[in-house]
Tab-separated table of C-alpha atoms in Angstrom:
chain	number	residue	atom	x	y	z
A	1	MET	CA	97.719	109.003	120.255
A	2	GLU	CA	99.770	111.697	121.857
A	3	SER	CA	102.831	110.570	123.552
A	4	PRO	CA	103.433	113.871	125.389
A	5	THR	CA	100.481	113.214	127.586
A	6	ARG	CA	101.954	109.967	128.852
A	7	ARG	CA	104.807	109.346	131.175
A	8	LEU	CA	106.145	106.858	133.600
A	9	LYS	CA	104.722	108.083	136.879
A	10	SER	CA	105.289	105.431	139.407
A	11	ILE	CA	108.899	104.303	139.410
A	12	VAL	CA	109.876	104.689	143.035
A	13	PRO	CA	113.264	103.847	144.503
A	14	ALA	CA	112.220	100.469	145.915
A	15	LEU	CA	110.816	99.414	142.586
A	16	VAL	CA	113.902	100.705	140.841
A	17	VAL	CA	116.023	98.397	142.940
A	18	ALA	CA	113.667	95.485	142.360
A	19	LEU	CA	113.669	96.032	138.638
A	20	LEU	CA	117.423	96.319	138.544
A	21	LEU	CA	117.818	93.061	140.364
A	22	SER	CA	115.295	91.236	138.234
A	23	ALA	CA	116.380	92.679	134.911
A	24	CYS	CA	120.146	92.504	135.185
A	25	ALA	CA	120.210	88.737	134.919
A	26	GLY	CA	118.975	88.902	131.348
A	27	ALA	CA	120.833	91.995	130.217
A	28	THR	CA	123.474	90.260	128.098
A	29	PRO	CA	122.483	89.613	124.476
A	30	THR	CA	121.852	85.930	123.933
A	31	PRO	CA	122.854	83.731	120.973
A	32	THR	CA	119.852	83.178	118.762
A	33	GLY	CA	120.128	79.547	117.836
A	34	ALA	CA	120.846	77.470	114.760
A	35	GLY	CA	120.211	78.264	111.139
A	36	VAL	CA	121.267	81.130	108.923
A	37	SER	CA	119.341	83.654	106.949
A	38	SER	CA	119.632	87.369	106.476
A	39	SER	CA	117.878	90.139	108.267
A	40	PRO	CA	115.518	91.875	105.811
A	41	ALA	CA	117.158	95.175	106.563
A	42	GLY	CA	120.203	96.222	108.461
A	43	PRO	CA	123.461	94.484	109.163
A	44	SER	CA	123.865	90.774	108.790
A	45	GLN	CA	122.302	89.005	111.744
A	46	THR	CA	122.011	85.321	112.317
A	47	LEU	CA	118.359	84.356	112.503
A	48	THR	CA	117.177	81.006	113.669
A	49	THR	CA	115.225	78.733	111.340
A	50	ALA	CA	113.622	77.015	114.315
A	51	PRO	CA	110.095	78.026	115.274
A	52	VAL	CA	110.109	81.258	117.237
A	53	THR	CA	107.362	83.287	118.833
A	54	LEU	CA	108.020	86.983	119.339
A	55	ARG	CA	105.821	88.748	121.850
A	56	ILE	CA	105.113	92.463	121.416
A	57	LEU	CA	103.604	94.882	123.906
A	58	ARG	CA	102.293	98.045	122.304
A	59	TYR	CA	99.684	100.733	122.727
A	60	THR	CA	96.255	100.975	121.166
A	61	ALA	CA	96.353	103.039	117.999
A	62	THR	CA	93.950	104.481	115.471
A	63	LYS	CA	92.202	102.119	113.077
A	64	ALA	CA	94.558	103.102	110.279
A	65	GLU	CA	97.571	102.314	112.444
A	66	GLU	CA	96.034	99.101	113.762
A	67	ASP	CA	95.443	97.956	110.189
A	68	LEU	CA	99.052	98.746	109.376
A	69	HIS	CA	100.365	96.784	112.359
A	70	ALA	CA	98.302	93.795	111.220
A	71	SER	CA	99.680	94.094	107.690
A	72	TRP	CA	103.257	94.301	108.941
A	73	ILE	CA	102.878	91.117	110.967
A	74	ALA	CA	101.396	89.256	107.993
A	75	GLU	CA	104.066	90.521	105.583
A	76	PHE	CA	106.910	89.691	107.968
A	77	LYS	CA	105.459	86.221	108.523
A	78	LYS	CA	105.410	85.639	104.775
A	79	ASP	CA	109.179	86.182	104.589
A	80	HIS	CA	109.885	84.467	107.922
A	81	PRO	CA	107.406	81.601	108.203
A	82	ASN	CA	109.156	80.200	111.276
A	83	ILE	CA	108.557	83.422	113.251
A	84	THR	CA	105.176	83.963	114.830
A	85	ILE	CA	104.342	87.360	116.293
A	86	GLU	CA	101.879	87.785	119.139
A	87	ALA	CA	100.888	91.321	120.050
A	88	GLU	CA	99.374	92.477	123.322
A	89	VAL	CA	97.701	95.841	122.940
A	90	VAL	CA	96.847	98.110	125.868
A	91	PRO	CA	95.737	101.749	126.196
A	92	PHE	CA	98.705	104.107	126.169
A	93	GLY	CA	97.946	105.215	129.714
A	94	GLU	CA	98.445	101.649	130.943
A	95	LEU	CA	101.608	100.978	128.988
A	96	SER	CA	104.193	101.989	131.600
A	97	ASN	CA	102.575	99.997	134.382
A	98	LYS	CA	102.247	97.016	132.064
A	99	ILE	CA	105.941	97.186	131.191
A	100	GLN	CA	106.941	97.396	134.837
A	101	ALA	CA	104.677	94.479	135.777
A	102	SER	CA	105.995	92.264	132.985
A	103	VAL	CA	109.612	92.932	133.962
A	104	ALA	CA	108.977	92.502	137.674
A	105	GLY	CA	107.155	89.240	136.878
A	106	GLY	CA	110.194	87.936	135.018
A	107	ASN	CA	108.389	87.397	131.738
A	108	PRO	CA	108.638	90.557	129.642
A	109	PRO	CA	107.750	90.543	125.943
A	110	ASP	CA	110.501	90.643	123.325
A	111	ILE	CA	109.535	94.077	121.996
A	112	PHE	CA	108.183	97.037	123.926
A	113	PHE	CA	106.544	100.092	122.426
A	114	ILE	CA	107.217	102.976	124.801
A	115	ASP	CA	106.972	106.709	125.296
A	116	GLY	CA	110.298	107.925	123.887
A	117	PRO	CA	111.283	110.215	126.801
A	118	ASN	CA	111.278	107.128	129.059
A	119	THR	CA	114.039	105.480	127.036
A	120	LYS	CA	116.864	106.474	129.384
A	121	THR	CA	114.933	105.188	132.368
A	122	TYR	CA	114.431	101.795	130.745
A	123	ALA	CA	118.036	101.703	129.574
A	124	TYR	CA	119.315	102.563	133.055
A	125	LEU	CA	117.122	99.843	134.554
A	126	LYS	CA	118.334	97.362	131.908
A	127	ILE	CA	114.782	96.772	130.768
A	128	LEU	CA	115.844	97.566	127.211
A	129	ARG	CA	118.981	96.380	125.446
A	130	PRO	CA	121.262	98.594	123.322
A	131	LEU	CA	120.429	98.463	119.633
A	132	ASP	CA	123.520	99.717	117.834
A	133	GLN	CA	124.694	96.255	116.759
A	134	TYR	CA	121.328	95.591	115.103
A	135	LEU	CA	120.858	98.861	113.202
A	136	PRO	CA	121.010	99.178	109.395
A	137	ALA	CA	123.955	101.185	108.105
A	138	GLY	CA	123.270	104.903	108.335
A	139	PHE	CA	120.106	104.490	110.390
A	140	LYS	CA	121.420	106.080	113.570
A	141	ALA	CA	123.049	109.036	111.776
A	142	ASP	CA	119.753	109.729	110.020
A	143	ILE	CA	117.768	110.192	113.234
A	144	VAL	CA	116.704	113.756	114.067
A	145	ASP	CA	119.235	115.200	116.534
A	146	ALA	CA	116.797	115.808	119.388
A	147	THR	CA	115.341	112.319	118.954
A	148	LEU	CA	118.758	110.676	118.928
A	149	GLU	CA	119.660	112.411	122.178
A	150	GLU	CA	116.343	111.457	123.725
A	151	GLN	CA	116.543	107.783	122.810
A	152	SER	CA	120.202	107.143	123.504
A	153	TYR	CA	121.955	106.244	126.725
A	154	GLN	CA	125.691	106.175	127.256
A	155	GLY	CA	126.279	106.516	123.520
A	156	GLN	CA	124.025	103.674	122.380
A	157	LEU	CA	120.567	103.858	120.846
A	158	TYR	CA	118.042	102.047	123.025
A	159	SER	CA	114.778	102.684	121.186
A	160	MET	CA	113.800	103.185	117.553
A	161	PRO	CA	111.653	106.283	116.950
A	162	ASP	CA	108.139	105.830	115.620
A	163	ARG	CA	107.705	109.524	114.887
A	164	GLN	CA	108.414	112.906	116.406
A	165	THR	CA	106.467	115.891	117.685
A	166	ALA	CA	107.335	119.525	118.297
A	167	PRO	CA	104.682	122.009	119.401
A	168	ALA	CA	103.801	125.289	117.741
A	169	LEU	CA	101.173	128.003	118.249
A	170	PHE	CA	98.037	127.037	116.314
A	171	TYR	CA	95.258	129.574	115.833
A	172	ASN	CA	91.725	130.048	114.613
A	173	LYS	CA	92.395	132.024	111.448
A	174	ASP	CA	88.860	133.390	111.338
A	175	MET	CA	89.272	134.914	114.817
A	176	LEU	CA	92.703	136.361	113.994
A	177	ASP	CA	91.352	137.822	110.754
A	178	ALA	CA	88.626	139.536	112.774
A	179	ILE	CA	91.244	141.581	114.643
A	180	GLY	CA	93.392	142.097	111.558
A	181	VAL	CA	96.346	140.010	112.712
A	182	LYS	CA	98.363	137.782	110.416
A	183	PRO	CA	100.779	135.708	112.489
A	184	PRO	CA	104.247	134.990	111.072
A	185	THR	CA	104.693	131.845	109.011
A	186	LYS	CA	108.487	131.640	109.173
A	187	LEU	CA	110.633	130.697	112.117
A	188	ALA	CA	112.874	133.714	111.517
A	189	ASP	CA	109.859	135.980	112.055
A	190	ALA	CA	108.519	134.255	115.187
A	191	TRP	CA	106.817	136.425	117.776
A	192	THR	CA	108.306	137.048	121.165
A	193	TRP	CA	106.036	136.071	124.029
A	194	ASP	CA	105.315	139.776	124.658
A	195	GLU	CA	104.167	140.141	121.036
A	196	ALA	CA	101.941	137.105	121.453
A	197	LEU	CA	100.476	138.598	124.631
A	198	LYS	CA	99.522	141.787	122.784
A	199	VAL	CA	97.543	139.687	120.308
A	200	TRP	CA	95.896	137.741	123.118
A	201	MET	CA	94.802	141.011	124.724
A	202	GLN	CA	93.346	142.143	121.390
A	203	LEU	CA	91.439	138.877	121.115
A	204	LYS	CA	90.144	139.263	124.662
A	205	ALA	CA	88.887	142.781	123.933
A	206	LYS	CA	87.204	141.622	120.719
A	207	SER	CA	85.564	138.471	122.093
A	208	PRO	CA	85.438	138.405	125.925
A	209	ASP	CA	83.689	135.022	125.942
A	210	VAL	CA	86.508	133.282	124.059
A	211	TRP	CA	89.778	132.414	125.777
A	212	PRO	CA	92.677	133.888	123.771
A	213	LEU	CA	94.894	130.906	124.657
A	214	GLU	CA	93.572	127.418	125.283
A	215	PRO	CA	94.606	125.918	128.623
A	216	SER	CA	96.784	122.884	128.061
A	217	ARG	CA	94.985	119.761	126.929
A	218	PHE	CA	98.011	117.666	127.898
A	219	GLY	CA	98.292	115.740	131.126
A	220	ALA	CA	95.337	116.362	133.419
A	221	GLY	CA	94.385	119.533	131.523
A	222	GLY	CA	95.202	123.076	132.547
A	223	ALA	CA	98.655	124.392	133.304
A	224	GLY	CA	101.412	122.107	134.418
A	225	PHE	CA	102.669	119.921	131.609
A	226	TYR	CA	106.361	120.462	131.061
A	227	TYR	CA	106.385	119.447	127.371
A	228	ARG	CA	104.196	122.515	126.745
A	229	ASP	CA	104.684	124.906	129.652
A	230	GLY	CA	108.406	124.303	130.132
A	231	ILE	CA	108.933	126.043	126.804
A	232	PHE	CA	108.298	129.401	128.472
A	233	SER	CA	111.239	129.110	130.843
A	234	ARG	CA	113.611	127.285	128.468
A	235	SER	CA	113.048	129.963	125.814
A	236	ALA	CA	114.389	132.499	128.319
A	237	GLY	CA	117.740	130.732	127.967
A	238	ASP	CA	120.182	130.326	125.136
A	239	ARG	CA	121.714	127.018	124.047
A	240	SER	CA	124.542	128.892	122.309
A	241	ALA	CA	125.628	130.713	125.478
A	242	PRO	CA	128.684	129.519	127.467
A	243	ILE	CA	127.869	126.309	129.274
A	244	SER	CA	128.626	127.860	132.656
A	245	SER	CA	126.292	130.806	132.066
A	246	SER	CA	122.864	131.242	133.548
A	247	LEU	CA	121.459	131.638	130.043
A	248	TYR	CA	122.697	128.198	129.013
A	249	LYS	CA	121.515	126.623	132.264
A	250	THR	CA	118.051	128.088	131.765
A	251	PHE	CA	117.841	126.438	128.360
A	252	ALA	CA	119.355	123.120	129.453
A	253	ALA	CA	117.215	122.706	132.613
A	254	ILE	CA	119.665	120.100	133.970
A	255	SER	CA	123.416	119.970	134.439
A	256	PRO	CA	125.504	118.225	131.743
A	257	ASP	CA	126.313	115.370	134.125
A	258	GLY	CA	122.671	115.013	135.142
A	259	THR	CA	123.335	115.512	138.837
A	260	THR	CA	121.538	118.782	139.542
A	261	VAL	CA	118.827	121.156	138.362
A	262	GLN	CA	119.513	123.837	140.989
A	263	GLY	CA	120.544	126.964	139.137
A	264	TYR	CA	118.889	125.523	136.017
A	265	ILE	CA	115.107	125.301	136.477
A	266	ASP	CA	115.289	128.037	139.133
A	267	SER	CA	117.770	130.366	137.417
A	268	PRO	CA	117.050	134.124	137.507
A	269	GLU	CA	115.852	133.915	133.889
A	270	ALA	CA	113.574	130.966	134.657
A	271	ILE	CA	112.077	132.833	137.630
A	272	THR	CA	111.373	135.904	135.480
A	273	ALA	CA	109.767	133.700	132.815
A	274	GLY	CA	107.755	131.958	135.523
A	275	LYS	CA	106.362	135.247	136.743
A	276	TRP	CA	105.404	136.194	133.174
A	277	PHE	CA	103.733	132.800	132.755
A	278	GLN	CA	101.845	133.264	136.031
A	279	ASP	CA	100.481	136.614	134.862
A	280	LEU	CA	98.700	134.870	131.985
A	281	THR	CA	96.209	133.483	134.473
A	282	MET	CA	96.522	135.742	137.518
A	283	VAL	CA	96.826	139.203	135.927
A	284	HIS	CA	95.850	139.184	132.254
A	285	ALA	CA	93.337	136.320	132.413
A	286	VAL	CA	94.058	135.307	128.827
A	287	THR	CA	93.952	131.599	129.616
A	288	SER	CA	91.863	129.550	131.997
A	289	LYS	CA	93.175	128.352	135.364
A	290	VAL	CA	91.545	124.988	134.740
A	291	GLY	CA	91.384	122.661	131.815
A	292	ILE	CA	88.581	122.994	129.274
A	293	PRO	CA	88.346	119.844	127.153
A	294	ASN	CA	88.553	120.500	123.436
A	295	ALA	CA	88.397	124.291	123.948
A	296	PHE	CA	90.294	125.193	120.783
A	297	LEU	CA	88.519	122.853	118.394
A	298	ASP	CA	85.158	123.817	119.929
A	299	LYS	CA	85.970	127.503	119.267
A	300	LYS	CA	86.062	128.353	122.970
A	301	ALA	CA	89.698	129.423	122.571
A	302	ALA	CA	91.389	131.307	119.748
A	303	MET	CA	94.897	129.858	119.985
A	304	THR	CA	96.549	126.769	121.373
A	305	ILE	CA	100.012	125.335	121.918
A	306	ASP	CA	99.908	121.886	120.361
A	307	HIS	CA	101.719	119.659	117.899
A	308	GLU	CA	100.791	118.764	114.339
A	309	GLY	CA	98.508	115.976	115.528
A	310	ILE	CA	95.858	118.631	116.048
A	311	LEU	CA	95.443	118.861	112.265
A	312	GLY	CA	94.398	115.227	112.155
A	313	ARG	CA	92.091	115.646	115.152
A	314	MET	CA	90.408	118.584	113.447
A	315	ASN	CA	89.834	116.528	110.313
A	316	THR	CA	88.423	113.716	112.437
A	317	GLN	CA	86.100	115.906	114.474
A	318	TYR	CA	85.089	118.323	111.729
A	319	PRO	CA	85.228	116.358	108.471
A	320	ASN	CA	82.885	118.848	106.802
A	321	GLY	CA	84.790	121.891	107.932
A	322	GLY	CA	84.879	123.669	111.291
A	323	PHE	CA	87.026	126.756	110.912
A	324	ASN	CA	90.177	127.834	109.148
A	325	ILE	CA	93.230	126.818	111.136
A	326	GLY	CA	96.666	128.384	111.002
A	327	VAL	CA	99.961	127.824	112.765
A	328	THR	CA	102.779	130.142	113.680
A	329	PRO	CA	106.216	129.350	115.123
A	330	MET	CA	106.559	129.020	118.872
A	331	PRO	CA	107.132	132.445	120.509
A	332	TYR	CA	110.121	132.956	122.799
A	333	PHE	CA	111.821	135.268	125.296
A	334	LYS	CA	115.535	135.000	124.455
A	335	LYS	CA	115.890	132.168	121.916
A	336	PRO	CA	113.227	129.957	120.287
A	337	VAL	CA	113.015	126.371	121.488
A	338	VAL	CA	110.457	123.581	121.242
A	339	MET	CA	110.482	120.388	123.240
A	340	THR	CA	110.310	117.088	121.413
A	341	GLY	CA	109.355	113.534	122.238
A	342	SER	CA	107.089	110.838	120.872
A	343	ASN	CA	106.613	107.111	120.662
A	344	ALA	CA	109.318	104.531	120.134
A	345	SER	CA	110.038	100.833	120.509
A	346	GLY	CA	112.874	98.705	121.761
A	347	ILE	CA	113.958	95.158	122.498
A	348	SER	CA	113.734	93.656	125.942
A	349	ALA	CA	117.054	93.021	127.632
A	350	ARG	CA	115.684	89.614	128.565
A	351	SER	CA	114.537	88.568	125.095
A	352	THR	CA	116.054	85.272	124.013
A	353	HIS	CA	115.424	86.222	120.372
A	354	PRO	CA	117.014	89.668	120.003
A	355	ALA	CA	118.142	89.135	116.398
A	356	GLU	CA	114.643	88.112	115.315
A	357	ALA	CA	113.152	91.011	117.268
A	358	ALA	CA	115.623	93.357	115.592
A	359	ALA	CA	114.743	91.937	112.182
A	360	TYR	CA	111.097	92.747	112.808
A	361	LEU	CA	111.889	96.275	114.001
A	362	ASN	CA	114.194	96.860	111.040
A	363	PHE	CA	111.335	95.746	108.794
A	364	ILE	CA	108.728	98.103	110.231
A	365	TYR	CA	111.230	100.975	110.405
A	366	ASN	CA	112.488	100.709	106.834
A	367	ASP	CA	111.750	103.647	104.542
A	368	ALA	CA	108.779	102.105	102.767
A	369	ASN	CA	107.029	101.225	105.994
A	370	ARG	CA	107.787	104.577	107.600
A	371	LEU	CA	106.082	106.264	104.647
A	372	ARG	CA	103.087	103.975	105.091
A	373	TYR	CA	103.098	104.904	108.766
A	374	TRP	CA	103.091	108.610	107.892
A	375	ASP	CA	100.096	108.053	105.634
A	376	ALA	CA	98.311	106.479	108.587
A	377	ASN	CA	98.892	109.226	111.147
A	378	ARG	CA	100.588	112.246	109.470
A	379	ASN	CA	102.910	112.827	112.423
A	380	MET	CA	106.396	114.058	111.622
A	381	PRO	CA	108.976	111.383	110.856
A	382	ALA	CA	111.938	111.030	113.191
A	383	ARG	CA	114.531	110.442	110.470
A	384	LYS	CA	115.842	113.354	108.431
A	385	SER	CA	115.952	111.589	105.043
A	386	LEU	CA	112.239	110.781	105.220
A	387	PHE	CA	111.354	114.464	105.014
A	388	ASP	CA	112.857	114.466	101.511
A	389	LYS	CA	110.520	111.655	100.515
A	390	LEU	CA	107.421	113.511	101.737
A	391	PRO	CA	106.576	116.444	99.403
A	392	ALA	CA	104.120	117.890	101.934
A	393	TYR	CA	107.084	119.123	104.012
A	394	LYS	CA	108.252	121.418	101.225
A	395	ASP	CA	105.430	123.893	101.821
A	396	TYR	CA	103.930	125.796	104.763
A	397	PRO	CA	102.674	124.808	107.269
A	398	LEU	CA	104.520	121.481	107.437
A	399	SER	CA	107.756	123.068	106.209
A	400	MET	CA	107.669	125.412	109.207
A	401	LEU	CA	106.984	122.568	111.642
A	402	LYS	CA	109.861	120.608	110.118
A	403	GLU	CA	112.175	123.610	110.454
A	404	GLN	CA	111.249	123.964	114.117
A	405	LEU	CA	111.973	120.315	114.801
A	406	LEU	CA	115.315	120.280	113.016
A	407	THR	CA	116.669	123.641	114.168
A	408	ILE	CA	115.213	124.479	117.593
A	409	GLY	CA	113.994	121.084	118.795
A	410	ALA	CA	115.332	119.952	122.157
A	411	PRO	CA	114.515	116.799	124.089
A	412	ARG	CA	113.104	117.024	127.544
A	413	PRO	CA	115.932	117.102	130.121
A	414	PRO	CA	117.852	113.866	129.514
A	415	THR	CA	118.024	111.809	132.692
A	416	PRO	CA	117.028	108.314	133.808
A	417	ALA	CA	115.050	110.138	136.493
A	418	TRP	CA	112.970	111.888	133.865
A	419	ALA	CA	109.608	110.590	135.090
A	420	ILE	CA	110.214	111.890	138.610
A	421	PHE	CA	111.639	115.168	137.322
A	422	ASP	CA	108.530	115.550	135.175
A	423	SER	CA	106.177	114.877	138.058
A	424	ILE	CA	107.841	117.430	140.335
A	425	ILE	CA	108.184	120.234	137.793
A	426	ASN	CA	104.637	119.706	136.495
A	427	ALA	CA	103.238	120.223	139.998
A	428	ALA	CA	105.353	123.345	140.438
A	429	ILE	CA	104.158	124.826	137.136
A	430	LYS	CA	100.536	124.186	138.031
A	431	ASP	CA	100.994	125.812	141.451
A	432	ILE	CA	102.619	128.843	139.829
A	433	SER	CA	99.745	129.222	137.388
A	434	LEU	CA	97.376	129.316	140.368
A	435	GLY	CA	99.327	132.038	142.171
A	436	ALA	CA	102.055	130.296	144.176
A	437	PRO	CA	105.192	132.400	144.774
A	438	VAL	CA	107.341	131.733	141.745
A	439	GLU	CA	110.843	131.912	143.192
A	440	THR	CA	110.044	129.835	146.264
A	441	THR	CA	108.156	127.248	144.231
A	442	LEU	CA	110.908	126.793	141.657
A	443	HIS	CA	113.646	126.621	144.302
A	444	LYS	CA	111.733	123.928	146.192
A	445	ALA	CA	111.131	121.979	142.987
A	446	ALA	CA	114.853	122.161	142.186
A	447	VAL	CA	115.789	120.844	145.623
A	448	ASP	CA	113.230	118.039	145.372
A	449	VAL	CA	114.411	116.998	141.900
A	450	ASP	CA	118.025	116.976	143.064
A	451	LYS	CA	117.127	114.580	145.885
A	452	GLU	CA	115.735	112.186	143.279
A	453	LEU	CA	118.682	112.592	140.916
A	454	ALA	CA	120.980	111.586	143.762
A	455	LYS	CA	119.307	108.162	143.822
A	456	TYR	CA	120.619	107.410	140.337
A	457	PRO	CA	124.323	106.611	140.632
A	458	LYS	CA	126.522	107.676	137.718
């Protein structure tokens, strides 16, 4: 399951208004009824002893994760026999539409599993309720910085992070060995994009039938998925530069108040990076203009920009060994950056059992169950203290991926209009990869995004 490939695509202004109207009525937390017992984790919450049914909407997962979800429900039921949990499971690609339909229909479940970058949208629409009052002591401070920013709105946490991702440059070690290249293994030694291009040209000369860089497998395939391809332009910026500078704006990609992207996604640095990115397909031909399913794992491409989930996919597809895989830190122009974002869950603003829902979430997000979850999927945890409990993150390659997440990770531009922003910038990136004029395309995208941002009052 790869959350970066999923996003809320279809929230349009009319639906936004409808959802606001329908959701606001239930936005205030509701008393949870008679009886007293303690939440199994977290602050003291009053839980009812009356029979309660919690409804959960989540995405289809791997067998190992599905088994874990079933175990969690059974274990929670054992400690809370009055609470019954009913789970509706849908493919990840249907999750956003299902959430919207349930809210619009006035009967949303108590707990939603969501794509983390959509948190601000759901918070703005009052689909989710703030969670701070339900969190165990220290939980919020333990969340990875980029994740906390992604899943908060107006200072409150609105979704609890399942896990986190941060892409890196994975490579076929056998192919790199054949040209005598040993990519860096430490973030401090990361290539620049120009250094990466030199290697791609060497690979192309050595094996003309193999793409040096896999076209994106995210989204619809091929160029145009901001989680991956937005790294090129954002790495031309600098988060440590003065906030009014073009360098900072290029990194940030949106103004601090969330009202504009003009001068940010179409800054001079972003335009230069866009032209460099375009040359990968139009001049150097080191990556395909169209998607090629499974190109890297099928040895049709030598390198790929992906997250650590690719290690699990390789083990699944090639259990008896396919090729030696390596990973090197994400290259950059000015300053390294990787974009983050993965799955999460939250409590419906309209749930009449928020304390019981919080008790269940606190149970599945406690340390022991997060470690069981890591065993099931091997994706990076989203809380800093969990890295210390997982010895695998002490050594390369996971130590390098952890360092990237904690030191150069940045959420996708934080705005309730994220889904629309994403749709517009993705189309612009794809057009650029196919030869569209870079400056004109980015300026138009910036204007179009700003029109959408204006629909979200501050």
